[in-house]
């Protein structure tokens, strides 16, 4: 979950809802918009990486997951 002070929180939450409903392209778009708003959002990086990994239609998941672990080293989901 994104912290209350993350300016991209609404986009991350929209992505999470889309992902839970199986709408992968919508989730990816929301997470990418979140990263445009806040490139240093560990949660947005993690969620985009995880979605790319699960969806398995595009490459790049490792880059986002790696960035997420650097931004939030204690985030077990990112690892």
PDB file of C-alpha atoms in Angstrom:
ATOM      1  CA  UNK A   1       0.000   0.000   0.000  1.00  0.00           C
ATOM      2  CA  UNK A   2       1.223   3.463  -0.878  1.00  0.00           C
ATOM      3  CA  UNK A   3       1.845   5.820   2.000  1.00  0.00           C
ATOM      4  CA  UNK A   4      -0.530   8.729   2.511  1.00  0.00           C
ATOM      5  CA  UNK A   5       2.181  11.216   1.503  1.00  0.00           C
ATOM      6  CA  UNK A   6       2.921   9.491  -1.841  1.00  0.00           C
ATOM      7  CA  UNK A   7       1.602  11.852  -4.558  1.00  0.00           C
ATOM      8  CA  UNK A   8       0.924   8.817  -6.750  1.00  0.00           C
ATOM      9  CA  UNK A   9      -1.234   7.034  -4.166  1.00  0.00           C
ATOM     10  CA  UNK A  10      -4.507   7.329  -6.135  1.00  0.00           C
ATOM     11  CA  UNK A  11      -2.903   5.892  -9.281  1.00  0.00           C
ATOM     12  CA  UNK A  12      -1.341   3.024  -7.312  1.00  0.00           C
ATOM     13  CA  UNK A  13      -4.682   2.199  -5.698  1.00  0.00           C
ATOM     14  CA  UNK A  14      -6.408   2.312  -9.103  1.00  0.00           C
ATOM     15  CA  UNK A  15      -3.758  -0.059 -10.432  1.00  0.00           C
ATOM     16  CA  UNK A  16      -4.258  -2.397  -7.482  1.00  0.00           C
ATOM     17  CA  UNK A  17      -8.036  -2.505  -8.123  1.00  0.00           C
ATOM     18  CA  UNK A  18      -7.476  -3.204 -11.822  1.00  0.00           C
ATOM     19  CA  UNK A  19      -4.929  -5.912 -11.029  1.00  0.00           C
ATOM     20  CA  UNK A  20      -7.283  -7.589  -8.546  1.00  0.00           C
ATOM     21  CA  UNK A  21      -9.920  -7.665 -11.302  1.00  0.00           C
ATOM     22  CA  UNK A  22      -7.479  -9.197 -13.797  1.00  0.00           C
ATOM     23  CA  UNK A  23      -7.301  -6.082 -15.983  1.00  0.00           C
ATOM     24  CA  UNK A  24      -3.548  -6.172 -16.537  1.00  0.00           C
ATOM     25  CA  UNK A  25      -3.234  -3.478 -19.209  1.00  0.00           C
ATOM     26  CA  UNK A  26      -5.264  -1.066 -17.077  1.00  0.00           C
ATOM     27  CA  UNK A  27      -3.137  -1.878 -14.032  1.00  0.00           C
ATOM     28  CA  UNK A  28       0.077  -1.316 -16.003  1.00  0.00           C
ATOM     29  CA  UNK A  29      -1.185   2.044 -17.248  1.00  0.00           C
ATOM     30  CA  UNK A  30      -2.082   3.131 -13.698  1.00  0.00           C
ATOM     31  CA  UNK A  31       1.299   2.103 -12.290  1.00  0.00           C
ATOM     32  CA  UNK A  32       3.137   3.826 -15.144  1.00  0.00           C
ATOM     33  CA  UNK A  33       1.141   7.001 -14.505  1.00  0.00           C
ATOM     34  CA  UNK A  34       2.030   6.689 -10.813  1.00  0.00           C
ATOM     35  CA  UNK A  35       5.721   6.526 -11.728  1.00  0.00           C
ATOM     36  CA  UNK A  36       5.380   9.592 -13.969  1.00  0.00           C
ATOM     37  CA  UNK A  37       4.019  11.421 -10.926  1.00  0.00           C
ATOM     38  CA  UNK A  38       6.548   9.991  -8.473  1.00  0.00           C
ATOM     39  CA  UNK A  39       9.492   8.089 -10.006  1.00  0.00           C
ATOM     40  CA  UNK A  40      10.764   7.350  -6.491  1.00  0.00           C
ATOM     41  CA  UNK A  41       7.638   5.547  -5.325  1.00  0.00           C
ATOM     42  CA  UNK A  42       8.857   2.177  -4.102  1.00  0.00           C
ATOM     43  CA  UNK A  43       5.297   0.813  -4.161  1.00  0.00           C
ATOM     44  CA  UNK A  44       4.634   1.918  -7.755  1.00  0.00           C
ATOM     45  CA  UNK A  45       7.937   0.388  -8.878  1.00  0.00           C
ATOM     46  CA  UNK A  46       7.149  -2.834  -7.024  1.00  0.00           C
ATOM     47  CA  UNK A  47       3.596  -3.120  -8.306  1.00  0.00           C
ATOM     48  CA  UNK A  48       4.618  -2.400 -11.896  1.00  0.00           C
ATOM     49  CA  UNK A  49       7.387  -4.990 -11.670  1.00  0.00           C
ATOM     50  CA  UNK A  50       5.109  -7.613 -10.133  1.00  0.00           C
ATOM     51  CA  UNK A  51       2.384  -6.966 -12.694  1.00  0.00           C
ATOM     52  CA  UNK A  52       4.828  -7.278 -15.588  1.00  0.00           C
ATOM     53  CA  UNK A  53       6.151 -10.514 -14.079  1.00  0.00           C
ATOM     54  CA  UNK A  54       2.707 -12.069 -13.584  1.00  0.00           C
ATOM     55  CA  UNK A  55       1.292 -10.847 -16.914  1.00  0.00           C
ATOM     56  CA  UNK A  56       4.411 -12.044 -18.765  1.00  0.00           C
ATOM     57  CA  UNK A  57       3.693 -10.131 -21.996  1.00  0.00           C
ATOM     58  CA  UNK A  58       6.396  -7.453 -21.649  1.00  0.00           C
ATOM     59  CA  UNK A  59       9.929  -7.410 -20.331  1.00  0.00           C
ATOM     60  CA  UNK A  60      11.354  -5.046 -17.747  1.00  0.00           C
ATOM     61  CA  UNK A  61       9.978  -6.399 -14.501  1.00  0.00           C
ATOM     62  CA  UNK A  62      13.415  -6.935 -12.974  1.00  0.00           C
ATOM     63  CA  UNK A  63      14.357  -3.271 -13.449  1.00  0.00           C
ATOM     64  CA  UNK A  64      11.282  -2.092 -11.539  1.00  0.00           C
ATOM     65  CA  UNK A  65      11.641  -4.699  -8.805  1.00  0.00           C
ATOM     66  CA  UNK A  66      15.337  -3.871  -8.432  1.00  0.00           C
ATOM     67  CA  UNK A  67      14.506  -0.171  -8.088  1.00  0.00           C
ATOM     68  CA  UNK A  68      11.803  -0.972  -5.536  1.00  0.00           C
ATOM     69  CA  UNK A  69      14.255  -2.948  -3.386  1.00  0.00           C
ATOM     70  CA  UNK A  70      16.699  -0.033  -3.491  1.00  0.00           C
ATOM     71  CA  UNK A  71      13.986   2.465  -2.503  1.00  0.00           C
ATOM     72  CA  UNK A  72      12.487   0.222   0.214  1.00  0.00           C
ATOM     73  CA  UNK A  73      15.046  -2.431   1.235  1.00  0.00           C
ATOM     74  CA  UNK A  74      12.695  -3.982   3.823  1.00  0.00           C
ATOM     75  CA  UNK A  75       9.853  -4.619   1.345  1.00  0.00           C
ATOM     76  CA  UNK A  76       9.672  -8.415   1.201  1.00  0.00           C
ATOM     77  CA  UNK A  77       7.244  -8.384  -1.747  1.00  0.00           C
ATOM     78  CA  UNK A  78       9.731  -6.483  -3.898  1.00  0.00           C
ATOM     79  CA  UNK A  79      12.467  -9.004  -3.097  1.00  0.00           C
TER      80      UNK A  79
END
